[in-house]
PDB file of C-alpha atoms in Angstrom:
ATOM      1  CA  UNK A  13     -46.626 -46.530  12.518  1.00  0.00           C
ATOM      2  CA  UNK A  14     -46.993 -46.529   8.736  1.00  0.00           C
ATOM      3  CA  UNK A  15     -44.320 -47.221   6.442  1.00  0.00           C
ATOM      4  CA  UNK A  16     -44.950 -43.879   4.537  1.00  0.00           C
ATOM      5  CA  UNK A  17     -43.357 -41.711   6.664  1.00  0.00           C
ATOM      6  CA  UNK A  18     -40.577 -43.984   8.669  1.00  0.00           C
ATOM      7  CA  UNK A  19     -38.549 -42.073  11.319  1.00  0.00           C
ATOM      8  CA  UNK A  20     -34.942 -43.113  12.184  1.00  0.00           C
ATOM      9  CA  UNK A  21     -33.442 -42.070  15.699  1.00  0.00           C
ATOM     10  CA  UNK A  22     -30.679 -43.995  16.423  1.00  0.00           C
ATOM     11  CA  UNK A  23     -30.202 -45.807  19.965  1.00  0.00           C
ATOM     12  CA  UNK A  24     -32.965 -46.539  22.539  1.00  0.00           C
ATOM     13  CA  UNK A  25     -34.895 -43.460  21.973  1.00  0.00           C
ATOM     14  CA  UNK A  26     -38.778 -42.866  23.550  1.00  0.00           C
ATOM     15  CA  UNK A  27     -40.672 -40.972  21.006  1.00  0.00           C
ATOM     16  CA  UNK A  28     -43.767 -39.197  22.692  1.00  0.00           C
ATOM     17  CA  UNK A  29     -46.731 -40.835  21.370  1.00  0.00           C
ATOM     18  CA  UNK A  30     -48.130 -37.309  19.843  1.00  0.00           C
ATOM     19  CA  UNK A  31     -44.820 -36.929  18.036  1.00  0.00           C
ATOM     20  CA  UNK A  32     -45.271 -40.887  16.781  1.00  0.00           C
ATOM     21  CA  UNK A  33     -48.955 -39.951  15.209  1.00  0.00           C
ATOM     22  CA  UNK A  34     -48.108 -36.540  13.695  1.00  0.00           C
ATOM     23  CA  UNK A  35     -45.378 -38.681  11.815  1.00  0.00           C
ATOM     24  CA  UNK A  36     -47.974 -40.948  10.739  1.00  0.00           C
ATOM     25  CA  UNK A  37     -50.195 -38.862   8.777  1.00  0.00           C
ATOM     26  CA  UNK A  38     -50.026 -39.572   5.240  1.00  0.00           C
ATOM     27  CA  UNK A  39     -47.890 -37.139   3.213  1.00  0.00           C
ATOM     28  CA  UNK A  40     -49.046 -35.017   0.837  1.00  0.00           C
ATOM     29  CA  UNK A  41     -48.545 -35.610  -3.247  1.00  0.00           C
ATOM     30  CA  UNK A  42     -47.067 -32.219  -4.266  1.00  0.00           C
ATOM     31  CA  UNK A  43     -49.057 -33.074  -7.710  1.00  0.00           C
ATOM     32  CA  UNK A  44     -52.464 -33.355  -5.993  1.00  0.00           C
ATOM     33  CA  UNK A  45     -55.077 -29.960  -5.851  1.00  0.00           C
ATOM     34  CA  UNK A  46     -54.677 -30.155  -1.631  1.00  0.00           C
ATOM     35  CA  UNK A  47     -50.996 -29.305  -2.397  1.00  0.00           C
ATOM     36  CA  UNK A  48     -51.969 -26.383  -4.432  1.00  0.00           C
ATOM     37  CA  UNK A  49     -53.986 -24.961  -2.127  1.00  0.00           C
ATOM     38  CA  UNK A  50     -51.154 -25.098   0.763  1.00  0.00           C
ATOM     39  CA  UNK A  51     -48.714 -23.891  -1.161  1.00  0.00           C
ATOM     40  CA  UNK A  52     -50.114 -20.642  -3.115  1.00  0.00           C
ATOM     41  CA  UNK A  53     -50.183 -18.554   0.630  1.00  0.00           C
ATOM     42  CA  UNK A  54     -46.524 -19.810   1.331  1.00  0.00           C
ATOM     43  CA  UNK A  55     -45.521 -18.414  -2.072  1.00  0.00           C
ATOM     44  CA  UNK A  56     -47.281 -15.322  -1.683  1.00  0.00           C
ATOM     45  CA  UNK A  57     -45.748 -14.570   1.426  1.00  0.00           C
ATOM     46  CA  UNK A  58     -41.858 -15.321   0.384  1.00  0.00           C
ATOM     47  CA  UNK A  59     -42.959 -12.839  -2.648  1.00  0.00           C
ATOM     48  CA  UNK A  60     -43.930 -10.337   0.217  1.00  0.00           C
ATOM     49  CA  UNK A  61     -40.835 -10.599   2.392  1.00  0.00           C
ATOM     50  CA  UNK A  62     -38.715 -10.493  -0.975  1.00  0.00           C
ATOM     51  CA  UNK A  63     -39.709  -7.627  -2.212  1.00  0.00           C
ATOM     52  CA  UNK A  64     -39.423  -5.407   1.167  1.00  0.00           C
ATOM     53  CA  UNK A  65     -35.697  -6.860   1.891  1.00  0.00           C
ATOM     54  CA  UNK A  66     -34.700  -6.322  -1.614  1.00  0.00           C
ATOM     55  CA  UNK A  67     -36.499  -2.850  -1.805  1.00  0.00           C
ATOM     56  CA  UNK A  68     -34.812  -2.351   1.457  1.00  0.00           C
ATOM     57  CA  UNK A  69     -31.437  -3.104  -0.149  1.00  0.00           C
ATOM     58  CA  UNK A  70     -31.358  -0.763  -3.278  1.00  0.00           C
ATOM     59  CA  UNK A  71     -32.922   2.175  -1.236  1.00  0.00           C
ATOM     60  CA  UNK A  72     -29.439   1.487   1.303  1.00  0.00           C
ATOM     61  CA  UNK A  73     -27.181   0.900  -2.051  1.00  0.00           C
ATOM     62  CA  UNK A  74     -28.654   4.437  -3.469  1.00  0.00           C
ATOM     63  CA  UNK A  75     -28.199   6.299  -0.048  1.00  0.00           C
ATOM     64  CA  UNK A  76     -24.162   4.962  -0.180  1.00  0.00           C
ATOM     65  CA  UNK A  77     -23.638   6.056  -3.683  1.00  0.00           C
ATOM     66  CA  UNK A  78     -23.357   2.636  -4.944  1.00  0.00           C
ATOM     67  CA  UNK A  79     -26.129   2.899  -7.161  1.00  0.00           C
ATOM     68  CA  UNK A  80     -27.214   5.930  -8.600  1.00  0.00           C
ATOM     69  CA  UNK A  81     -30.280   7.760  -7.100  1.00  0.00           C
ATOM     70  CA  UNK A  82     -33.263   7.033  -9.202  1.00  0.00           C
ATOM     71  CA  UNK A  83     -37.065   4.733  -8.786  1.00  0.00           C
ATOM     72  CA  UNK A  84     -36.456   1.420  -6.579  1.00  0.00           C
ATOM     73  CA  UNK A  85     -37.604  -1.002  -9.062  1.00  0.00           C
ATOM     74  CA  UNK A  86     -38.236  -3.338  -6.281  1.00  0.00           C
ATOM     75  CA  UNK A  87     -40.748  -0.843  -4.959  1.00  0.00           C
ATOM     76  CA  UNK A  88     -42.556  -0.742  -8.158  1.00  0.00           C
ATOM     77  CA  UNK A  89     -43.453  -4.749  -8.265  1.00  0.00           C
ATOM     78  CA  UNK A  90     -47.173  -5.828  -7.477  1.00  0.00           C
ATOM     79  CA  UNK A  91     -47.208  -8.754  -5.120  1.00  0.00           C
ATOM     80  CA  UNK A  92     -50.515 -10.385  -3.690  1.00  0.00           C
ATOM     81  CA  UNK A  93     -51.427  -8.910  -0.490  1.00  0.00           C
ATOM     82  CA  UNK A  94     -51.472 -10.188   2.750  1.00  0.00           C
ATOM     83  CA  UNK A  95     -54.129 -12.895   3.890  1.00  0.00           C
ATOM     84  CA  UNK A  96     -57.595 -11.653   5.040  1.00  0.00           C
ATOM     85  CA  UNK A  97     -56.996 -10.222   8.583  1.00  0.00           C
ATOM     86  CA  UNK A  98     -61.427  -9.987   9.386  1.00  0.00           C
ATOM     87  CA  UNK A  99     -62.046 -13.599  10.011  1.00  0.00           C
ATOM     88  CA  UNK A 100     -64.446 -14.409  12.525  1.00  0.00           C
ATOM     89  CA  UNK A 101     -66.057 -17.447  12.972  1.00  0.00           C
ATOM     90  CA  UNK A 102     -69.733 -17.711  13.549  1.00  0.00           C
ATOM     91  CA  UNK A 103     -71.402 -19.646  16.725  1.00  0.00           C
ATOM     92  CA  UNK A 104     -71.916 -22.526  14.215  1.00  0.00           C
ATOM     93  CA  UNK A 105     -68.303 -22.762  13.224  1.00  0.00           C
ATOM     94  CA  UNK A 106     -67.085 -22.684  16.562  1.00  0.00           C
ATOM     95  CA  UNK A 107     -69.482 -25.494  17.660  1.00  0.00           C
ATOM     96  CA  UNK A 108     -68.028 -27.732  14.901  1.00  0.00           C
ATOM     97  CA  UNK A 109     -64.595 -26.492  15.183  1.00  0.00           C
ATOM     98  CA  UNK A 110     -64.336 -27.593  18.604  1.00  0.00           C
ATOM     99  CA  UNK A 111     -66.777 -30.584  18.149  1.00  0.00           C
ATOM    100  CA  UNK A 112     -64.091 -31.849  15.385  1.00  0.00           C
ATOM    101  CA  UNK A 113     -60.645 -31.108  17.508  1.00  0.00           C
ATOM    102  CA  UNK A 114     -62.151 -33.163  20.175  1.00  0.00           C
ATOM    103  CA  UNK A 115     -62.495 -35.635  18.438  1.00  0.00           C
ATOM    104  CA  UNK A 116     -59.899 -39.023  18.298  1.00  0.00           C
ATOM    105  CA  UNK A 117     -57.110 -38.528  15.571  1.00  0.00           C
ATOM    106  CA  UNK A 118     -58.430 -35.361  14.226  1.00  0.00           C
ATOM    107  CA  UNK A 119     -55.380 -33.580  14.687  1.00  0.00           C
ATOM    108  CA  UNK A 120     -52.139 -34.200  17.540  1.00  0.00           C
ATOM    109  CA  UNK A 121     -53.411 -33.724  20.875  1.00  0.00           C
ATOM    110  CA  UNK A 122     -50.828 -30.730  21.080  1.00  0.00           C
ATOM    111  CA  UNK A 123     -52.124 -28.947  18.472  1.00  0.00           C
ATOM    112  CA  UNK A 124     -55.899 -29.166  19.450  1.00  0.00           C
ATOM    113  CA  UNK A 125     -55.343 -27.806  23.021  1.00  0.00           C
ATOM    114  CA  UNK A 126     -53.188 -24.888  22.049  1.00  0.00           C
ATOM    115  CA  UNK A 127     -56.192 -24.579  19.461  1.00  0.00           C
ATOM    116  CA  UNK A 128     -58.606 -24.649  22.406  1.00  0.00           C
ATOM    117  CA  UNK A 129     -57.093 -23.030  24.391  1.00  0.00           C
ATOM    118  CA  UNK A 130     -56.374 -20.081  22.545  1.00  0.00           C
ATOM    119  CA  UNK A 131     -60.363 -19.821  21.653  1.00  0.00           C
ATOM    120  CA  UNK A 132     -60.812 -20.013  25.491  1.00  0.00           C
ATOM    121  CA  UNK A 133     -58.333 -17.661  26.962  1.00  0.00           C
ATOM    122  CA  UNK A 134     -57.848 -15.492  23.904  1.00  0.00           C
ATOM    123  CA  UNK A 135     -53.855 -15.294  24.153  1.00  0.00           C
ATOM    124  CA  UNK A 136     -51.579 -15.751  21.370  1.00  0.00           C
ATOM    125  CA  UNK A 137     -50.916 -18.797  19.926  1.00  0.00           C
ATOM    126  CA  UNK A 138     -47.527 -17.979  20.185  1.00  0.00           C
ATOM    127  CA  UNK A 139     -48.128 -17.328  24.117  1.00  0.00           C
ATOM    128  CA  UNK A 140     -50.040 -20.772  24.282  1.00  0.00           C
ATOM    129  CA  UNK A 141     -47.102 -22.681  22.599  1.00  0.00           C
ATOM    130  CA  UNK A 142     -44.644 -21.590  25.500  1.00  0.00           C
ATOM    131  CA  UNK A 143     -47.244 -21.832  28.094  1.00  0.00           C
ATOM    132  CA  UNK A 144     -44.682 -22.681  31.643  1.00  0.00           C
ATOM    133  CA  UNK A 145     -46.304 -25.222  33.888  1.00  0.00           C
ATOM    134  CA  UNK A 146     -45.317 -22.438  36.790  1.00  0.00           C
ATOM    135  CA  UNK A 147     -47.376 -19.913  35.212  1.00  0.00           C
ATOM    136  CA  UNK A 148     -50.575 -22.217  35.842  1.00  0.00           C
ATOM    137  CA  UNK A 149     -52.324 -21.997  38.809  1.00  0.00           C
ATOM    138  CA  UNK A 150     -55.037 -24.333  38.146  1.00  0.00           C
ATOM    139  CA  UNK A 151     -56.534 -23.808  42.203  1.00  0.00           C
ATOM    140  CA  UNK A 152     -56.747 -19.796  41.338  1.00  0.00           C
ATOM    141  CA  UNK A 153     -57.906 -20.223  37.608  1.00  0.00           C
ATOM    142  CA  UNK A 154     -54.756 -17.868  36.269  1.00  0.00           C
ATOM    143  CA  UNK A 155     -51.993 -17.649  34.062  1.00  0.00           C
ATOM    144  CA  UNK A 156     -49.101 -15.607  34.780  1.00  0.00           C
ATOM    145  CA  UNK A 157     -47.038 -14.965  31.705  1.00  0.00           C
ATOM    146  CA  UNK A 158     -43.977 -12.860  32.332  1.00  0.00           C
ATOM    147  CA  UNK A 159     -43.398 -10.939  29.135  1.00  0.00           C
ATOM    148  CA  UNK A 160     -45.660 -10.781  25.907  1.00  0.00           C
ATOM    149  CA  UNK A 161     -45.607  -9.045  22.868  1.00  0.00           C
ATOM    150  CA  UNK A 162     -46.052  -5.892  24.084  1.00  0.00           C
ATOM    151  CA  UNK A 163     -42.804  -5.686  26.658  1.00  0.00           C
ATOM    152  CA  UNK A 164     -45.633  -6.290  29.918  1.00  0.00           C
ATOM    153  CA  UNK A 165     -46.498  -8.680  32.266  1.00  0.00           C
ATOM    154  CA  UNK A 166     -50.428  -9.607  32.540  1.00  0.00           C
ATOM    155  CA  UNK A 167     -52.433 -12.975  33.918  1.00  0.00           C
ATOM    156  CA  UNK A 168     -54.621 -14.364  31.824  1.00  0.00           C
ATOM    157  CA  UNK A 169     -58.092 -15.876  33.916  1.00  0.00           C
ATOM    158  CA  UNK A 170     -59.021 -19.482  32.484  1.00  0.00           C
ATOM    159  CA  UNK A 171     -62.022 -20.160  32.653  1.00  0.00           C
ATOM    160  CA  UNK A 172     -64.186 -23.596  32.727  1.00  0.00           C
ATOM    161  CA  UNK A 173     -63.388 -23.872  29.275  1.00  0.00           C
ATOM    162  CA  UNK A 174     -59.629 -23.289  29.310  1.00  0.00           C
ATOM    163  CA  UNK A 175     -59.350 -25.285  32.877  1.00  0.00           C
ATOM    164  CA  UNK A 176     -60.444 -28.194  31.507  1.00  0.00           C
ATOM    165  CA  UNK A 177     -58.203 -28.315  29.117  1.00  0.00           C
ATOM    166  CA  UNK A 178     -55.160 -27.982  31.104  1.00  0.00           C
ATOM    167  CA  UNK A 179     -56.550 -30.341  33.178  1.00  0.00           C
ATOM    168  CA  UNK A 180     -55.766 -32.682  30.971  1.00  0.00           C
ATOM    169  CA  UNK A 181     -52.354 -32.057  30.703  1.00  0.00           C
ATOM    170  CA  UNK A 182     -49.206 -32.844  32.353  1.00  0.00           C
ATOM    171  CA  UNK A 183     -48.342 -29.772  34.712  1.00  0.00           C
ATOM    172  CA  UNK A 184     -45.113 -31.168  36.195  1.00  0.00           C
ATOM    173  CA  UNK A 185     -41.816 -30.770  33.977  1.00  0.00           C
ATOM    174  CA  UNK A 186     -40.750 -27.335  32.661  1.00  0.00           C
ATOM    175  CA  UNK A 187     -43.489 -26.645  29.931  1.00  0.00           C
ATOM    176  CA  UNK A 188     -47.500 -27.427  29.260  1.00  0.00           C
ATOM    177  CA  UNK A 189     -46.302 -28.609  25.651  1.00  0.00           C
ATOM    178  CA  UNK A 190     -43.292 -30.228  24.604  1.00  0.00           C
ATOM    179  CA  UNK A 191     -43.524 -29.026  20.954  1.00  0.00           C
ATOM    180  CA  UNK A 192     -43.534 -25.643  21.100  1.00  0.00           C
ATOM    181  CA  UNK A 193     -43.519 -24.547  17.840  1.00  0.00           C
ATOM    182  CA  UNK A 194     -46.373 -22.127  16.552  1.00  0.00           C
ATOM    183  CA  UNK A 195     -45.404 -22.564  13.232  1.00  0.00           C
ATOM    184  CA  UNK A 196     -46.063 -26.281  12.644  1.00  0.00           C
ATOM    185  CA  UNK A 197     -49.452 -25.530  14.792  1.00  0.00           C
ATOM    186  CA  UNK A 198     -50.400 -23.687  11.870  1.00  0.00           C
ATOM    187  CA  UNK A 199     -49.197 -25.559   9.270  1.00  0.00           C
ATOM    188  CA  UNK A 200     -51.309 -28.854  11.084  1.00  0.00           C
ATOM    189  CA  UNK A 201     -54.463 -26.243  10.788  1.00  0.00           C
ATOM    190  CA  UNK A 202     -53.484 -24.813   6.902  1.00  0.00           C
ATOM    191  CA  UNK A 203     -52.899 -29.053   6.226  1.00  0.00           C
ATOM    192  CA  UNK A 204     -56.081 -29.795   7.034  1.00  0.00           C
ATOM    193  CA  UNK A 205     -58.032 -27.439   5.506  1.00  0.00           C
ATOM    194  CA  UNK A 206     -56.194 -27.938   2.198  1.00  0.00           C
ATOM    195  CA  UNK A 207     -57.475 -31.928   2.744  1.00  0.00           C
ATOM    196  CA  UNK A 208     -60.954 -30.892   2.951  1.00  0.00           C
ATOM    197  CA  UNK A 209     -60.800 -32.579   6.550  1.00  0.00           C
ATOM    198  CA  UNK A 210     -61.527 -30.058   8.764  1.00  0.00           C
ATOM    199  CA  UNK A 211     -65.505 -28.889   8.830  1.00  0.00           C
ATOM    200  CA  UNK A 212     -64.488 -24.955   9.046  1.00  0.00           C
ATOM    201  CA  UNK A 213     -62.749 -23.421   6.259  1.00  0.00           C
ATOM    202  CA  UNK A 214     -60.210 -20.203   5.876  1.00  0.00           C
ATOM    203  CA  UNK A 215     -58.793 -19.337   9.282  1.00  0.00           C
ATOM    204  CA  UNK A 216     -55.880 -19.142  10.865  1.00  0.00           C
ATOM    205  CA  UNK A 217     -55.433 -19.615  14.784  1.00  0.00           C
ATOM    206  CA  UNK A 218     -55.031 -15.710  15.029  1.00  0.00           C
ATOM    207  CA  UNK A 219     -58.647 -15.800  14.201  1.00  0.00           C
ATOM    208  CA  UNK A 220     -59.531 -17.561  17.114  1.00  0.00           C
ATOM    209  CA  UNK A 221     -57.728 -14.993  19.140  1.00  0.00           C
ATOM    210  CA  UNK A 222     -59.854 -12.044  16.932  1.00  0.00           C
ATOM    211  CA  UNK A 223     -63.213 -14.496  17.492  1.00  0.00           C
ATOM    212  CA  UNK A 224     -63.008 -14.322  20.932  1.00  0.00           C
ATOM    213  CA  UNK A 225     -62.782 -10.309  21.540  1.00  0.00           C
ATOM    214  CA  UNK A 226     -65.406 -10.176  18.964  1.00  0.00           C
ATOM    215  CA  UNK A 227     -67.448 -12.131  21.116  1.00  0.00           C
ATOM    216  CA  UNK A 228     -67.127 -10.522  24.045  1.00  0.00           C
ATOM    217  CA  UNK A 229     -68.185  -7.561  22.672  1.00  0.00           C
ATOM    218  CA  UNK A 230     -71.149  -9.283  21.715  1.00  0.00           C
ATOM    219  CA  UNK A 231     -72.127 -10.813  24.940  1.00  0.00           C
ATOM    220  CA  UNK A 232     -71.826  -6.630  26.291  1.00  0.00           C
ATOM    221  CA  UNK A 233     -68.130  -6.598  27.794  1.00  0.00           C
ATOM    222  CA  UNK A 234     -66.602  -3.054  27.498  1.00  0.00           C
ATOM    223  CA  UNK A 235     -64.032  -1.922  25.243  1.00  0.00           C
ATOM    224  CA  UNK A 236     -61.652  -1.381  27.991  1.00  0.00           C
ATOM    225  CA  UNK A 237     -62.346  -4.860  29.668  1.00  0.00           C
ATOM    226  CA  UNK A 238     -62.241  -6.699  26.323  1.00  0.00           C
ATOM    227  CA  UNK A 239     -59.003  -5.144  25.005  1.00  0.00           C
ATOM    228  CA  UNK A 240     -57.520  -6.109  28.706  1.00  0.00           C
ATOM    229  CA  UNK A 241     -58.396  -9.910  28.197  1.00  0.00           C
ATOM    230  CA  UNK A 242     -56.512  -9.332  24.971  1.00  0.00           C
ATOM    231  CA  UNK A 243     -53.422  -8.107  26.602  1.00  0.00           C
ATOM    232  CA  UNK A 244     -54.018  -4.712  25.474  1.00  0.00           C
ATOM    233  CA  UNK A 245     -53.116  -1.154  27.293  1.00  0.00           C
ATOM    234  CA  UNK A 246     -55.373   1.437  26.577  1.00  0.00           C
ATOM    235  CA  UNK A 247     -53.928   4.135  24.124  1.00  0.00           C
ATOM    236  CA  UNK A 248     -53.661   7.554  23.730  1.00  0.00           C
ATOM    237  CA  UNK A 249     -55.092  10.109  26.594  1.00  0.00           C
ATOM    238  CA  UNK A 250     -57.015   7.374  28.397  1.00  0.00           C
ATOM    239  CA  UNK A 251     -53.579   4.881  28.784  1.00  0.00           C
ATOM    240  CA  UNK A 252     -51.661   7.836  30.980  1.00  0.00           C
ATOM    241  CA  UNK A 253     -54.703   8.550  33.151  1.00  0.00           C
ATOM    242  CA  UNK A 254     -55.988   5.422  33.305  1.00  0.00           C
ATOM    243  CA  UNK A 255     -54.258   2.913  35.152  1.00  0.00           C
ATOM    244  CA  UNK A 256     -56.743   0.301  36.503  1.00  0.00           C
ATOM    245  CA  UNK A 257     -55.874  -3.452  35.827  1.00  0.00           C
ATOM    246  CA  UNK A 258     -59.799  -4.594  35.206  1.00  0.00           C
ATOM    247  CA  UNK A 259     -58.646  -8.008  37.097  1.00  0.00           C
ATOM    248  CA  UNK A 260     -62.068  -8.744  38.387  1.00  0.00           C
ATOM    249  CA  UNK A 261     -63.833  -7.507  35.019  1.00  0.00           C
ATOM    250  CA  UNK A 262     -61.446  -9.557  33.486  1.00  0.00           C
ATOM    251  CA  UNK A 263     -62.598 -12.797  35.202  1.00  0.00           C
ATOM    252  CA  UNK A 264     -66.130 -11.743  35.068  1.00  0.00           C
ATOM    253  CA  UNK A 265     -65.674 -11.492  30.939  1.00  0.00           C
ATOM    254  CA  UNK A 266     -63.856 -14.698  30.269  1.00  0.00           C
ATOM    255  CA  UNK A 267     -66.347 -16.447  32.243  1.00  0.00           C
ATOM    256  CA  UNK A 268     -69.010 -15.194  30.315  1.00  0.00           C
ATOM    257  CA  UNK A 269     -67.166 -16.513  26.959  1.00  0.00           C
ATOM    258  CA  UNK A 270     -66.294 -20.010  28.796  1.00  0.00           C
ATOM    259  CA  UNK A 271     -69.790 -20.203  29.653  1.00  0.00           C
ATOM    260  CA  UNK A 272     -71.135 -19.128  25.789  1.00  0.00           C
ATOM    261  CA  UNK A 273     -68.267 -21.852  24.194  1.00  0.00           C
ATOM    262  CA  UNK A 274     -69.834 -24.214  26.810  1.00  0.00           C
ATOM    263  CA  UNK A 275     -73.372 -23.559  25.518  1.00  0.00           C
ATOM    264  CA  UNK A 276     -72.159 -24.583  21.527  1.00  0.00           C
ATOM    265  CA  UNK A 277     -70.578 -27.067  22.405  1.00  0.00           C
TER     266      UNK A 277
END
């Protein structure tokens, strides 16, 4: 380990060895243009969540009479909007997305399989970060995840692609990943594209999530099928009549997209 970044744990601690080489990437000078770049979306998005929670607060103060009715100037200030939410890589930058995070030292080995395996399976980062070694049943290629975003239930189908990542890991204690943070997964991904060393530029890991359905509809899986790999219900009319699960589409999809990451890779 480097002398840049020393860690100090008192007593006879074992430090995983993915923890020991994330602390051993060289820090970043906060004078340099790489800094720049990883800052500016941070401080656009603390201007974001300032102005709605002070907005918030003068509309409540001039509903109790505390301040006198009137324009919320809060309401009136211009902050930059939200990042680009219609990323998509192309075939190419998949093939040398994944062709980089396989390779040695390119990022922690935690980071590129949540990475991978959220371009395989599609699920949330988020989901992939808490990931419960008793969810995996690597014998009946599925996930069970008990709750998600939406309040449901739902199995996720690995296929080759996501299979042989997991394969890889350690399936015995309580969780897939012993870091489960989504946040410093993201910051690993925004660190390296501010260093110039990642080959694909501008995306998030949501993207991968937004890649795969757009794929899927490319390769001709239905609207229904694809928004069920998502972990979507079908709205409106069609969600209170119908009230198939697509399980076997499902499979039959995520197949097709392990086999088409297989193919670029």
């Amino acid at each position: 380990m480097s002398m840049q970044n020393p860690v100090f744990i008192p007593g006879p601690t074992n430090i995983p060895d993915s923890v020991r080489k994330a602390c051993d990437m060289p820090t970043l000078d906060h004078r340099s243009p790489a800094f720049a770049r990883l800052f500016k979306p941070a401080v656009a998005g603390v201007q974001r969540v300032l102005k709605m929670d002070l907005s918030a607060a003068w509309e409540y103060a001039m509903m109790a009479g505390t301040l006198p009715d009137g324009v919320n100037p809060w309401a009136r200030i211009r902050v930059a909007p939200p990042g680009r939410k219609d990323r998509v890589l192309t075939d190419g930058e998949v093939s040398q997305l994944v062709s980089w995070l396989r390779m040695a030292g390119s990022v922690p080995e935690i980071v590129r399989d949540v990475l991978l395996l959220t371009l395989g399976t599609g699920a949330r980062s988020g989901e992939v970060c808490e990931l419960k070694c008793a969810g995996v049943d690597l014998s009946a290629g599925t996930w069970t995840l008990g709750k998600t975003k939406n309040g449901l239930g739902r199995v996720v189908y690995l296929n080759e692609f996501a299979l042989e990542v997991l394969g890889g890991r350690d399936l015995t204690g309580e969780h897939v990943f012993e870091m489960r943070r989504q946040q410093w997964v993201s910051n690993v991904v925004n660190r390296s594209q501010a260093r110039g060393d990642c080959p694909v530029q501008d995306w998030t890991p949501h993207d991968l999530r937004r890649t795969m359905r757009t794929g899927l509809a490319r390769l001709g899986v239905s609207h229904e099928v694809g928004e069920f790999c998502l972990g979507h219900r079908l709205g409106g009319v069609a969600g209170i009549y119908n009230l198939y699960g697509y399980g076997e589409e499902q499979r039959a999809a995520l197949d097709l997209w392990g086999e088409h990451l297989t193919g670029l890779t």
